[in-house]
mmCIF file of C-alpha atoms in Angstrom:
data_model
loop_
_atom_site.group_PDB
_atom_site.id
_atom_site.type_symbol
_atom_site.label_atom_id
_atom_site.label_comp_id
_atom_site.label_asym_id
_atom_site.label_seq_id
_atom_site.Cartn_x
_atom_site.Cartn_y
_atom_site.Cartn_z
ATOM 1 C CA UNK A 1 -11.011 4.401 5.191
ATOM 2 C CA UNK A 2 -14.250 6.117 6.013
ATOM 3 C CA UNK A 3 -15.460 7.251 9.395
ATOM 4 C CA UNK A 4 -17.367 3.986 9.713
ATOM 5 C CA UNK A 5 -14.188 1.956 9.128
ATOM 6 C CA UNK A 6 -12.931 2.531 12.623
ATOM 7 C CA UNK A 7 -16.005 3.216 14.050
ATOM 8 C CA UNK A 8 -19.200 3.585 14.773
ATOM 9 C CA UNK A 9 -21.635 5.862 16.362
ATOM 10 C CA UNK A 10 -20.990 7.093 19.860
ATOM 11 C CA UNK A 11 -23.798 5.014 21.352
ATOM 12 C CA UNK A 12 -22.353 1.843 19.865
ATOM 13 C CA UNK A 13 -19.019 2.584 21.487
ATOM 14 C CA UNK A 14 -20.667 3.395 24.801
ATOM 15 C CA UNK A 15 -22.577 0.132 24.568
ATOM 16 C CA UNK A 16 -19.401 -1.860 23.962
ATOM 17 C CA UNK A 17 -17.757 -0.243 26.966
ATOM 18 C CA UNK A 18 -20.749 -1.100 29.129
ATOM 19 C CA UNK A 19 -20.842 -4.697 27.919
ATOM 20 C CA UNK A 20 -17.116 -5.001 28.489
ATOM 21 C CA UNK A 21 -17.574 -3.829 32.049
ATOM 22 C CA UNK A 22 -20.415 -6.237 32.750
ATOM 23 C CA UNK A 23 -18.543 -9.207 31.312
ATOM 24 C CA UNK A 24 -15.197 -8.087 32.736
ATOM 25 C CA UNK A 25 -13.701 -8.169 29.242
ATOM 26 C CA UNK A 26 -10.576 -6.109 28.620
ATOM 27 C CA UNK A 27 -11.310 -2.976 26.624
ATOM 28 C CA UNK A 28 -8.740 -1.578 24.189
ATOM 29 C CA UNK A 29 -9.086 2.064 25.102
ATOM 30 C CA UNK A 30 -6.756 3.158 22.342
ATOM 31 C CA UNK A 31 -9.025 1.493 19.769
ATOM 32 C CA UNK A 32 -12.073 3.162 21.277
ATOM 33 C CA UNK A 33 -10.416 6.566 21.341
ATOM 34 C CA UNK A 34 -9.237 6.257 17.762
ATOM 35 C CA UNK A 35 -12.693 5.192 16.618
ATOM 36 C CA UNK A 36 -14.236 8.340 18.089
ATOM 37 C CA UNK A 37 -11.629 10.738 16.714
ATOM 38 C CA UNK A 38 -10.971 9.184 13.294
ATOM 39 C CA UNK A 39 -10.530 12.017 10.772
ATOM 40 C CA UNK A 40 -12.958 12.725 7.967
ATOM 41 C CA UNK A 41 -9.950 13.097 5.652
ATOM 42 C CA UNK A 42 -7.732 10.123 6.572
ATOM 43 C CA UNK A 43 -5.312 10.502 3.651
ATOM 44 C CA UNK A 44 -4.342 14.116 4.281
ATOM 45 C CA UNK A 45 -4.555 14.296 8.090
ATOM 46 C CA UNK A 46 -1.093 12.984 9.056
ATOM 47 C CA UNK A 47 -0.958 14.569 12.517
ATOM 48 C CA UNK A 48 -3.889 12.454 13.696
ATOM 49 C CA UNK A 49 -1.867 9.234 13.395
ATOM 50 C CA UNK A 50 -0.086 8.941 16.712
ATOM 51 C CA UNK A 51 2.328 7.584 17.807
ATOM 52 C CA UNK A 52 4.704 7.724 14.865
ATOM 53 C CA UNK A 53 8.051 6.231 13.894
ATOM 54 C CA UNK A 54 10.206 8.379 11.659
ATOM 55 C CA UNK A 55 11.495 6.758 8.473
ATOM 56 C CA UNK A 56 14.632 8.702 7.736
ATOM 57 C CA UNK A 57 15.236 9.641 4.135
ATOM 58 C CA UNK A 58 17.778 12.092 2.773
ATOM 59 C CA UNK A 59 16.344 14.965 4.803
ATOM 60 C CA UNK A 60 13.115 16.734 5.678
ATOM 61 C CA UNK A 61 12.439 17.324 1.992
ATOM 62 C CA UNK A 62 13.954 15.409 -0.908
ATOM 63 C CA UNK A 63 15.560 17.190 -3.866
ATOM 64 C CA UNK A 64 13.143 18.303 -6.606
ATOM 65 C CA UNK A 65 12.363 15.959 -9.459
ATOM 66 C CA UNK A 66 13.788 16.817 -12.868
ATOM 67 C CA UNK A 67 11.212 18.688 -14.964
ATOM 68 C CA UNK A 68 10.652 18.656 -18.711
ATOM 69 C CA UNK A 69 10.348 21.872 -20.688
ATOM 70 C CA UNK A 70 8.169 20.157 -23.302
ATOM 71 C CA UNK A 71 6.331 16.848 -23.543
ATOM 72 C CA UNK A 72 5.140 14.470 -26.237
ATOM 73 C CA UNK A 73 1.927 13.882 -24.313
ATOM 74 C CA UNK A 74 -0.828 15.878 -26.065
ATOM 75 C CA UNK A 75 -2.300 18.737 -23.978
ATOM 76 C CA UNK A 76 -5.797 17.292 -24.479
ATOM 77 C CA UNK A 77 -4.709 14.003 -22.857
ATOM 78 C CA UNK A 78 -3.209 15.767 -19.857
ATOM 79 C CA UNK A 79 -6.335 17.899 -19.549
ATOM 80 C CA UNK A 80 -8.536 14.793 -19.502
ATOM 81 C CA UNK A 81 -6.385 13.351 -16.719
ATOM 82 C CA UNK A 82 -6.448 16.622 -14.747
ATOM 83 C CA UNK A 83 -10.199 17.084 -15.013
ATOM 84 C CA UNK A 84 -10.918 13.512 -13.960
ATOM 85 C CA UNK A 85 -8.475 13.672 -11.032
ATOM 86 C CA UNK A 86 -9.919 16.935 -9.774
ATOM 87 C CA UNK A 87 -13.488 15.609 -10.039
ATOM 88 C CA UNK A 88 -12.449 12.536 -8.012
ATOM 89 C CA UNK A 89 -11.466 14.385 -4.837
ATOM 90 C CA UNK A 90 -7.743 14.246 -5.611
ATOM 91 C CA UNK A 91 -5.136 16.383 -3.877
ATOM 92 C CA UNK A 92 -2.223 15.535 -6.202
ATOM 93 C CA UNK A 93 -1.578 14.250 -9.715
ATOM 94 C CA UNK A 94 1.976 13.850 -11.001
ATOM 95 C CA UNK A 95 3.114 12.435 -14.351
ATOM 96 C CA UNK A 96 6.716 11.487 -15.104
ATOM 97 C CA UNK A 97 7.658 10.695 -18.715
ATOM 98 C CA UNK A 98 11.134 9.652 -19.777
ATOM 99 C CA UNK A 99 12.549 10.599 -16.376
ATOM 100 C CA UNK A 100 11.144 14.132 -16.494
ATOM 101 C CA UNK A 101 8.151 15.527 -14.632
ATOM 102 C CA UNK A 102 5.650 16.744 -17.211
ATOM 103 C CA UNK A 103 2.698 17.404 -14.916
ATOM 104 C CA UNK A 104 2.480 18.324 -11.229
ATOM 105 C CA UNK A 105 -0.861 19.551 -9.966
ATOM 106 C CA UNK A 106 -2.195 19.978 -6.426
ATOM 107 C CA UNK A 107 -5.691 20.776 -5.207
ATOM 108 C CA UNK A 108 -7.587 21.554 -1.998
ATOM 109 C CA UNK A 109 -4.716 23.483 -0.427
ATOM 110 C CA UNK A 110 -2.357 20.513 -0.624
ATOM 111 C CA UNK A 111 1.336 21.354 -1.016
ATOM 112 C CA UNK A 112 4.198 19.397 -2.575
ATOM 113 C CA UNK A 113 5.905 18.922 0.803
ATOM 114 C CA UNK A 114 2.785 17.589 2.555
ATOM 115 C CA UNK A 115 2.863 13.989 3.778
ATOM 116 C CA UNK A 116 -0.051 11.739 2.903
ATOM 117 C CA UNK A 117 -1.192 8.297 3.994
ATOM 118 C CA UNK A 118 -0.269 5.598 1.484
ATOM 119 C CA UNK A 119 -2.832 3.174 2.862
ATOM 120 C CA UNK A 120 -2.168 -0.208 1.178
ATOM 121 C CA UNK A 121 0.490 1.096 -1.229
ATOM 122 C CA UNK A 122 2.965 0.359 1.574
ATOM 123 C CA UNK A 123 2.272 -3.353 1.009
ATOM 124 C CA UNK A 124 4.370 -3.145 -2.161
ATOM 125 C CA UNK A 125 7.248 -1.587 -0.190
ATOM 126 C CA UNK A 126 7.007 -4.533 2.180
ATOM 127 C CA UNK A 127 7.277 -6.963 -0.727
ATOM 128 C CA UNK A 128 10.296 -5.103 -2.123
ATOM 129 C CA UNK A 129 12.024 -5.469 1.238
ATOM 130 C CA UNK A 130 11.296 -9.200 1.303
ATOM 131 C CA UNK A 131 13.308 -9.378 -1.912
ATOM 132 C CA UNK A 132 16.159 -7.436 -0.285
ATOM 133 C CA UNK A 133 16.098 -9.779 2.734
ATOM 134 C CA UNK A 134 16.371 -12.787 0.419
ATOM 135 C CA UNK A 135 19.237 -11.138 -1.454
ATOM 136 C CA UNK A 136 21.025 -10.457 1.849
ATOM 137 C CA UNK A 137 20.555 -14.035 3.023
ATOM 138 C CA UNK A 138 18.155 -13.322 5.893
ATOM 139 C CA UNK A 139 15.443 -15.351 4.145
ATOM 140 C CA UNK A 140 16.076 -18.444 2.030
ATOM 141 C CA UNK A 141 13.161 -18.202 -0.407
ATOM 142 C CA UNK A 142 9.473 -17.408 -0.510
ATOM 143 C CA UNK A 143 8.759 -21.128 -0.236
ATOM 144 C CA UNK A 144 9.943 -21.153 3.374
ATOM 145 C CA UNK A 145 7.220 -21.833 5.948
ATOM 146 C CA UNK A 146 6.548 -18.736 8.010
ATOM 147 C CA UNK A 147 6.710 -20.873 11.157
ATOM 148 C CA UNK A 148 10.506 -20.743 10.690
ATOM 149 C CA UNK A 149 10.216 -17.165 11.941
ATOM 150 C CA UNK A 150 6.956 -17.484 13.869
ATOM 151 C CA UNK A 151 7.675 -20.258 16.390
ATOM 152 C CA UNK A 152 4.275 -19.565 17.936
ATOM 153 C CA UNK A 153 2.889 -21.561 14.982
ATOM 154 C CA UNK A 154 5.407 -24.422 15.067
ATOM 155 C CA UNK A 155 2.934 -27.052 16.290
ATOM 156 C CA UNK A 156 -0.098 -25.639 14.560
ATOM 157 C CA UNK A 157 -1.961 -26.162 11.253
ATOM 158 C CA UNK A 158 -0.784 -22.659 10.289
ATOM 159 C CA UNK A 159 2.790 -23.991 10.135
ATOM 160 C CA UNK A 160 2.106 -24.998 6.506
ATOM 161 C CA UNK A 161 1.662 -21.358 5.427
ATOM 162 C CA UNK A 162 4.618 -20.150 3.352
ATOM 163 C CA UNK A 163 5.995 -16.676 2.711
ATOM 164 C CA UNK A 164 4.625 -17.046 -0.828
ATOM 165 C CA UNK A 165 1.146 -17.695 0.577
ATOM 166 C CA UNK A 166 1.278 -14.392 2.441
ATOM 167 C CA UNK A 167 2.639 -12.486 -0.561
ATOM 168 C CA UNK A 168 0.071 -13.947 -2.959
ATOM 169 C CA UNK A 169 -2.816 -13.480 -0.491
ATOM 170 C CA UNK A 170 -3.612 -17.197 -0.361
ATOM 171 C CA UNK A 171 -2.866 -18.078 3.261
ATOM 172 C CA UNK A 172 -6.295 -19.453 4.169
ATOM 173 C CA UNK A 173 -6.359 -17.305 7.323
ATOM 174 C CA UNK A 174 -9.638 -15.861 8.547
ATOM 175 C CA UNK A 175 -10.449 -12.621 6.748
ATOM 176 C CA UNK A 176 -12.822 -10.626 8.914
ATOM 177 C CA UNK A 177 -12.674 -7.337 7.034
ATOM 178 C CA UNK A 178 -15.885 -5.746 8.231
ATOM 179 C CA UNK A 179 -15.574 -1.983 8.655
ATOM 180 C CA UNK A 180 -18.768 -1.287 10.600
ATOM 181 C CA UNK A 181 -17.917 -2.864 13.942
ATOM 182 C CA UNK A 182 -15.142 -2.519 16.469
ATOM 183 C CA UNK A 183 -15.143 -6.298 16.874
ATOM 184 C CA UNK A 184 -13.798 -7.112 13.412
ATOM 185 C CA UNK A 185 -10.211 -8.270 12.904
ATOM 186 C CA UNK A 186 -9.530 -5.503 10.396
ATOM 187 C CA UNK A 187 -10.766 -2.689 12.616
ATOM 188 C CA UNK A 188 -8.778 -4.023 15.577
ATOM 189 C CA UNK A 189 -5.714 -4.452 13.375
ATOM 190 C CA UNK A 190 -6.026 -0.902 12.099
ATOM 191 C CA UNK A 191 -6.943 0.933 15.261
ATOM 192 C CA UNK A 192 -5.880 -1.373 18.058
ATOM 193 C CA UNK A 193 -2.850 -1.330 20.338
ATOM 194 C CA UNK A 194 -1.310 -4.794 19.789
ATOM 195 C CA UNK A 195 -1.078 -5.752 16.125
ATOM 196 C CA UNK A 196 1.398 -8.569 16.756
ATOM 197 C CA UNK A 197 -0.808 -10.411 19.232
ATOM 198 C CA UNK A 198 -3.852 -9.955 17.020
ATOM 199 C CA UNK A 199 -2.159 -11.127 13.806
ATOM 200 C CA UNK A 200 -0.596 -14.172 15.451
ATOM 201 C CA UNK A 201 -3.990 -15.145 16.848
ATOM 202 C CA UNK A 202 -5.904 -15.215 13.552
ATOM 203 C CA UNK A 203 -7.063 -18.807 12.919
ATOM 204 C CA UNK A 204 -6.893 -20.843 9.736
ATOM 205 C CA UNK A 205 -10.200 -21.203 7.883
ATOM 206 C CA UNK A 206 -9.037 -22.700 4.590
ATOM 207 C CA UNK A 207 -6.122 -24.661 3.195
ATOM 208 C CA UNK A 208 -3.102 -22.494 2.293
ATOM 209 C CA UNK A 209 -2.550 -22.088 -1.437
ATOM 210 C CA UNK A 210 -6.088 -22.912 -2.508
ATOM 211 C CA UNK A 211 -7.897 -19.562 -2.740
ATOM 212 C CA UNK A 212 -7.004 -15.916 -3.367
ATOM 213 C CA UNK A 213 -8.322 -13.726 -0.553
ATOM 214 C CA UNK A 214 -7.024 -10.180 -0.113
ATOM 215 C CA UNK A 215 -6.385 -10.122 3.630
ATOM 216 C CA UNK A 216 -4.550 -7.341 5.477
ATOM 217 C CA UNK A 217 -3.464 -9.812 8.164
ATOM 218 C CA UNK A 218 -1.197 -11.482 5.600
ATOM 219 C CA UNK A 219 0.836 -8.288 5.224
ATOM 220 C CA UNK A 220 1.064 -7.664 8.950
ATOM 221 C CA UNK A 221 2.392 -11.185 9.457
ATOM 222 C CA UNK A 222 4.812 -10.740 6.564
ATOM 223 C CA UNK A 223 6.288 -7.680 8.276
ATOM 224 C CA UNK A 224 6.727 -9.709 11.460
ATOM 225 C CA UNK A 225 8.592 -12.383 9.480
ATOM 226 C CA UNK A 226 10.813 -9.666 7.975
ATOM 227 C CA UNK A 227 11.591 -8.125 11.360
ATOM 228 C CA UNK A 228 12.446 -11.434 12.992
ATOM 229 C CA UNK A 229 14.561 -12.577 10.044
ATOM 230 C CA UNK A 230 16.580 -9.353 9.807
ATOM 231 C CA UNK A 231 16.653 -8.345 13.464
ATOM 232 C CA UNK A 232 15.597 -4.828 12.467
ATOM 233 C CA UNK A 233 12.333 -2.974 12.792
ATOM 234 C CA UNK A 234 10.327 -2.554 9.622
ATOM 235 C CA UNK A 235 10.867 1.214 9.770
ATOM 236 C CA UNK A 236 14.646 0.952 10.047
ATOM 237 C CA UNK A 237 14.899 -1.658 7.310
ATOM 238 C CA UNK A 238 12.680 0.485 5.068
ATOM 239 C CA UNK A 239 14.816 3.543 5.753
ATOM 240 C CA UNK A 240 18.246 2.026 5.161
ATOM 241 C CA UNK A 241 17.458 -0.431 2.361
ATOM 242 C CA UNK A 242 14.968 1.552 0.305
ATOM 243 C CA UNK A 243 13.946 5.034 1.366
ATOM 244 C CA UNK A 244 17.404 6.601 1.673
ATOM 245 C CA UNK A 245 18.817 4.915 -1.472
ATOM 246 C CA UNK A 246 15.735 6.163 -3.293
ATOM 247 C CA UNK A 247 16.678 9.762 -2.446
ATOM 248 C CA UNK A 248 13.315 10.262 -0.754
ATOM 249 C CA UNK A 249 12.559 12.695 2.047
ATOM 250 C CA UNK A 250 11.691 11.769 5.603
ATOM 251 C CA UNK A 251 8.448 9.895 6.133
ATOM 252 C CA UNK A 252 6.806 8.125 9.038
ATOM 253 C CA UNK A 253 4.944 4.976 10.018
ATOM 254 C CA UNK A 254 1.951 4.760 12.326
ATOM 255 C CA UNK A 255 2.578 2.587 15.406
ATOM 256 C CA UNK A 256 -0.016 0.619 17.328
ATOM 257 C CA UNK A 257 1.258 2.086 20.628
ATOM 258 C CA UNK A 258 4.319 3.974 21.915
ATOM 259 C CA UNK A 259 7.355 1.797 21.282
ATOM 260 C CA UNK A 260 5.145 -0.746 19.562
ATOM 261 C CA UNK A 261 4.755 -2.168 16.066
ATOM 262 C CA UNK A 262 4.244 -0.502 12.718
ATOM 263 C CA UNK A 263 1.286 -1.366 10.509
ATOM 264 C CA UNK A 264 2.872 -2.277 7.156
ATOM 265 C CA UNK A 265 -0.462 -3.357 5.722
ATOM 266 C CA UNK A 266 -1.281 0.355 5.691
ATOM 267 C CA UNK A 267 -0.226 3.734 6.986
ATOM 268 C CA UNK A 268 3.136 4.892 5.700
ATOM 269 C CA UNK A 269 3.283 8.644 5.185
ATOM 270 C CA UNK A 270 5.321 10.294 2.433
ATOM 271 C CA UNK A 271 5.013 12.991 -0.220
ATOM 272 C CA UNK A 272 3.475 12.481 -3.637
ATOM 273 C CA UNK A 273 6.831 13.216 -5.277
ATOM 274 C CA UNK A 274 8.521 10.480 -3.247
ATOM 275 C CA UNK A 275 5.954 8.011 -4.565
ATOM 276 C CA UNK A 276 7.053 9.167 -8.039
ATOM 277 C CA UNK A 277 10.632 8.280 -7.063
ATOM 278 C CA UNK A 278 9.471 4.827 -6.034
ATOM 279 C CA UNK A 279 7.673 4.410 -9.360
ATOM 280 C CA UNK A 280 10.782 5.536 -11.238
ATOM 281 C CA UNK A 281 12.884 2.933 -9.442
ATOM 282 C CA UNK A 282 10.422 0.219 -10.434
ATOM 283 C CA UNK A 283 10.367 1.541 -13.996
ATOM 284 C CA UNK A 284 14.143 1.119 -14.118
ATOM 285 C CA UNK A 285 14.165 -2.412 -12.742
ATOM 286 C CA UNK A 286 15.209 -1.474 -9.214
ATOM 287 C CA UNK A 287 17.932 1.025 -10.139
ATOM 288 C CA UNK A 288 18.435 4.569 -8.851
ATOM 289 C CA UNK A 289 21.246 6.563 -10.489
ATOM 290 C CA UNK A 290 22.933 3.362 -11.708
ATOM 291 C CA UNK A 291 22.781 1.813 -8.231
ATOM 292 C CA UNK A 292 20.819 -1.426 -7.918
ATOM 293 C CA UNK A 293 18.606 -0.788 -4.886
ATOM 294 C CA UNK A 294 16.260 -3.765 -5.394
ATOM 295 C CA UNK A 295 17.360 -6.887 -7.324
ATOM 296 C CA UNK A 296 15.898 -6.680 -10.827
ATOM 297 C CA UNK A 297 15.097 -10.402 -10.750
ATOM 298 C CA UNK A 298 12.955 -9.868 -7.679
ATOM 299 C CA UNK A 299 10.945 -7.099 -9.351
ATOM 300 C CA UNK A 300 10.420 -9.406 -12.324
ATOM 301 C CA UNK A 301 9.185 -12.084 -9.931
ATOM 302 C CA UNK A 302 6.843 -9.639 -8.204
ATOM 303 C CA UNK A 303 5.273 -8.898 -11.582
ATOM 304 C CA UNK A 304 4.431 -12.528 -12.323
ATOM 305 C CA UNK A 305 0.752 -13.407 -11.968
ATOM 306 C CA UNK A 306 -0.399 -15.176 -8.855
ATOM 307 C CA UNK A 307 -1.261 -18.842 -9.449
ATOM 308 C CA UNK A 308 -4.795 -18.019 -8.309
ATOM 309 C CA UNK A 309 -5.485 -14.408 -9.353
ATOM 310 C CA UNK A 310 -4.259 -12.925 -12.676
ATOM 311 C CA UNK A 311 -4.592 -9.300 -11.524
ATOM 312 C CA UNK A 312 -2.215 -9.782 -8.596
ATOM 313 C CA UNK A 313 1.496 -10.537 -8.200
ATOM 314 C CA UNK A 314 3.655 -10.461 -5.090
ATOM 315 C CA UNK A 315 1.864 -7.648 -3.249
ATOM 316 C CA UNK A 316 1.497 -5.588 -6.433
ATOM 317 C CA UNK A 317 -1.374 -5.235 -8.921
ATOM 318 C CA UNK A 318 -0.870 -6.239 -12.561
ATOM 319 C CA UNK A 319 -4.046 -5.549 -14.536
ATOM 320 C CA UNK A 320 -6.990 -3.194 -14.529
ATOM 321 C CA UNK A 321 -9.631 -4.766 -12.302
ATOM 322 C CA UNK A 322 -12.526 -4.923 -14.724
ATOM 323 C CA UNK A 323 -15.658 -7.036 -14.343
ATOM 324 C CA UNK A 324 -13.756 -9.825 -16.117
ATOM 325 C CA UNK A 325 -12.077 -10.601 -12.777
ATOM 326 C CA UNK A 326 -14.806 -11.524 -10.275
ATOM 327 C CA UNK A 327 -12.484 -12.199 -7.318
ATOM 328 C CA UNK A 328 -11.314 -8.588 -6.965
ATOM 329 C CA UNK A 329 -13.068 -5.293 -6.384
ATOM 330 C CA UNK A 330 -14.192 -3.745 -9.664
ATOM 331 C CA UNK A 331 -12.299 -0.495 -10.272
ATOM 332 C CA UNK A 332 -11.978 -0.040 -14.044
ATOM 333 C CA UNK A 333 -14.346 0.185 -17.000
ATOM 334 C CA UNK A 334 -11.729 -1.088 -19.459
ATOM 335 C CA UNK A 335 -8.357 -2.847 -19.583
ATOM 336 C CA UNK A 336 -5.231 -0.722 -19.530
ATOM 337 C CA UNK A 337 -4.177 0.456 -22.991
ATOM 338 C CA UNK A 338 -0.610 -0.671 -22.202
ATOM 339 C CA UNK A 339 -0.610 -4.351 -21.268
ATOM 340 C CA UNK A 340 2.564 -4.026 -19.182
ATOM 341 C CA UNK A 341 1.009 -1.539 -16.731
ATOM 342 C CA UNK A 342 1.374 -2.485 -13.069
ATOM 343 C CA UNK A 343 0.515 -0.427 -10.027
ATOM 344 C CA UNK A 344 0.399 0.181 -6.304
ATOM 345 C CA UNK A 345 -3.061 0.489 -4.801
ATOM 346 C CA UNK A 346 -4.101 2.168 -1.563
ATOM 347 C CA UNK A 347 -7.549 2.616 -0.055
ATOM 348 C CA UNK A 348 -9.498 5.530 -1.541
ATOM 349 C CA UNK A 349 -7.567 4.876 -4.739
ATOM 350 C CA UNK A 350 -4.094 6.060 -3.927
ATOM 351 C CA UNK A 351 -2.190 5.037 -7.025
ATOM 352 C CA UNK A 352 1.305 4.675 -8.456
ATOM 353 C CA UNK A 353 1.019 3.422 -12.046
ATOM 354 C CA UNK A 354 4.178 2.189 -13.794
ATOM 355 C CA UNK A 355 4.071 1.726 -17.584
ATOM 356 C CA UNK A 356 7.510 0.544 -18.802
ATOM 357 C CA UNK A 357 6.618 0.425 -22.517
ATOM 358 C CA UNK A 358 5.776 4.135 -22.466
ATOM 359 C CA UNK A 359 8.406 5.177 -19.869
ATOM 360 C CA UNK A 360 5.627 6.555 -17.677
ATOM 361 C CA UNK A 361 4.986 6.891 -13.963
ATOM 362 C CA UNK A 362 1.677 8.376 -12.811
ATOM 363 C CA UNK A 363 0.817 9.157 -9.181
ATOM 364 C CA UNK A 364 -2.655 10.036 -7.914
ATOM 365 C CA UNK A 365 -3.230 10.929 -4.246
ATOM 366 C CA UNK A 366 -6.557 11.911 -2.757
ATOM 367 C CA UNK A 367 -9.470 11.323 -0.475
ATOM 368 C CA UNK A 368 -12.400 9.001 -1.184
ATOM 369 C CA UNK A 369 -13.512 9.635 -4.797
ATOM 370 C CA UNK A 370 -17.172 9.599 -5.846
ATOM 371 C CA UNK A 371 -16.725 7.479 -9.001
ATOM 372 C CA UNK A 372 -13.216 6.148 -9.522
ATOM 373 C CA UNK A 373 -12.226 4.494 -12.815
ATOM 374 C CA UNK A 374 -8.649 3.247 -13.305
ATOM 375 C CA UNK A 375 -8.970 3.374 -17.075
ATOM 376 C CA UNK A 376 -9.441 7.144 -17.409
ATOM 377 C CA UNK A 377 -6.138 8.769 -16.416
ATOM 378 C CA UNK A 378 -3.827 5.990 -17.581
ATOM 379 C CA UNK A 379 -5.505 5.350 -20.907
ATOM 380 C CA UNK A 380 -5.928 9.043 -21.754
ATOM 381 C CA UNK A 381 -2.181 9.564 -21.393
ATOM 382 C CA UNK A 382 -1.045 6.308 -23.041
ATOM 383 C CA UNK A 383 -3.459 6.604 -25.978
ATOM 384 C CA UNK A 384 -2.509 10.253 -26.448
ATOM 385 C CA UNK A 385 1.163 9.350 -26.550
ATOM 386 C CA UNK A 386 0.576 6.585 -29.062
ATOM 387 C CA UNK A 387 -1.467 8.842 -31.322
ATOM 388 C CA UNK A 388 1.249 11.494 -31.233
ATOM 389 C CA UNK A 389 3.891 8.868 -32.033
ATOM 390 C CA UNK A 390 1.786 7.341 -34.806
ATOM 391 C CA UNK A 391 1.490 3.921 -33.110
#
């Protein structure tokens, strides 16, 4: 998210305050303050995001990942990946092959123990926890109407929206995702002080299940469904059902206000190596050290194409977003060399790529890149491996 995402120039903010005073409209002072102080480096400035909720892992810092002494990945392929990552304003690039770390590089003063903002990669964690809640019996299925858990919508056209509609980004809810005004839904959702009230108040603009529309409100509502179904906060459920079993270190969520709600459409902070752990769990069908953390059937279901958008599953991305897919933001010059690649995507191109056929997990963390291309790092490594193996 750039400086303009939350905000605006000082005079615009001053003008909004003045208009609010004249019209006696309530002003969200927390939103205004955040818009003025939003960091230039939103991925690597964790202290700015206040207040926070700790997500307890196995301790302040998780155990080190197993490292390989040698690798089948050609040095030239790793060098291509390193040079591209560095040129794209990255702070970390990690590559795990056959359960061993073969590359771990940091830039710009970033350290292995530093926490970074996942942005929208946390959406996939949310989807994983929906699967856990179904497995535990808190939710019946993704075909349930969300009004079962959101009684505010019981006598409302939005009562037809299902959990699947939220997961597949096909709810039909208004998607005001402008980033250049404090009046947009997205800016208020991101920087405001009452995400629950805002999300519950978003109106229906289309029929559920008829159009793919990547809308952050869907994820915020999904987290509210999860909390009401389980009786636990998103942060606690994340900690006990996923983060601790993963063997990850402590992380934190950004809250809308003290004692308020997390923002599971964005803004979970963890280390790059803990995102590798998450990728490894997905690579192994939900297992960590022979313990089934996430039902394998649920991960398989997450990886099935949306009925309306072939690049998207249940809050996870399935294909390189080339110009062959007009509904999604172009991010790749070519398809992935490995057709089974799937990945987590966060704003400014935070990435966790999982490539089961090649036993690979690749994590890129960084600030806003000048010319991102999903095909470069992944395909350099996969094609190098295949050449070395004679495939």
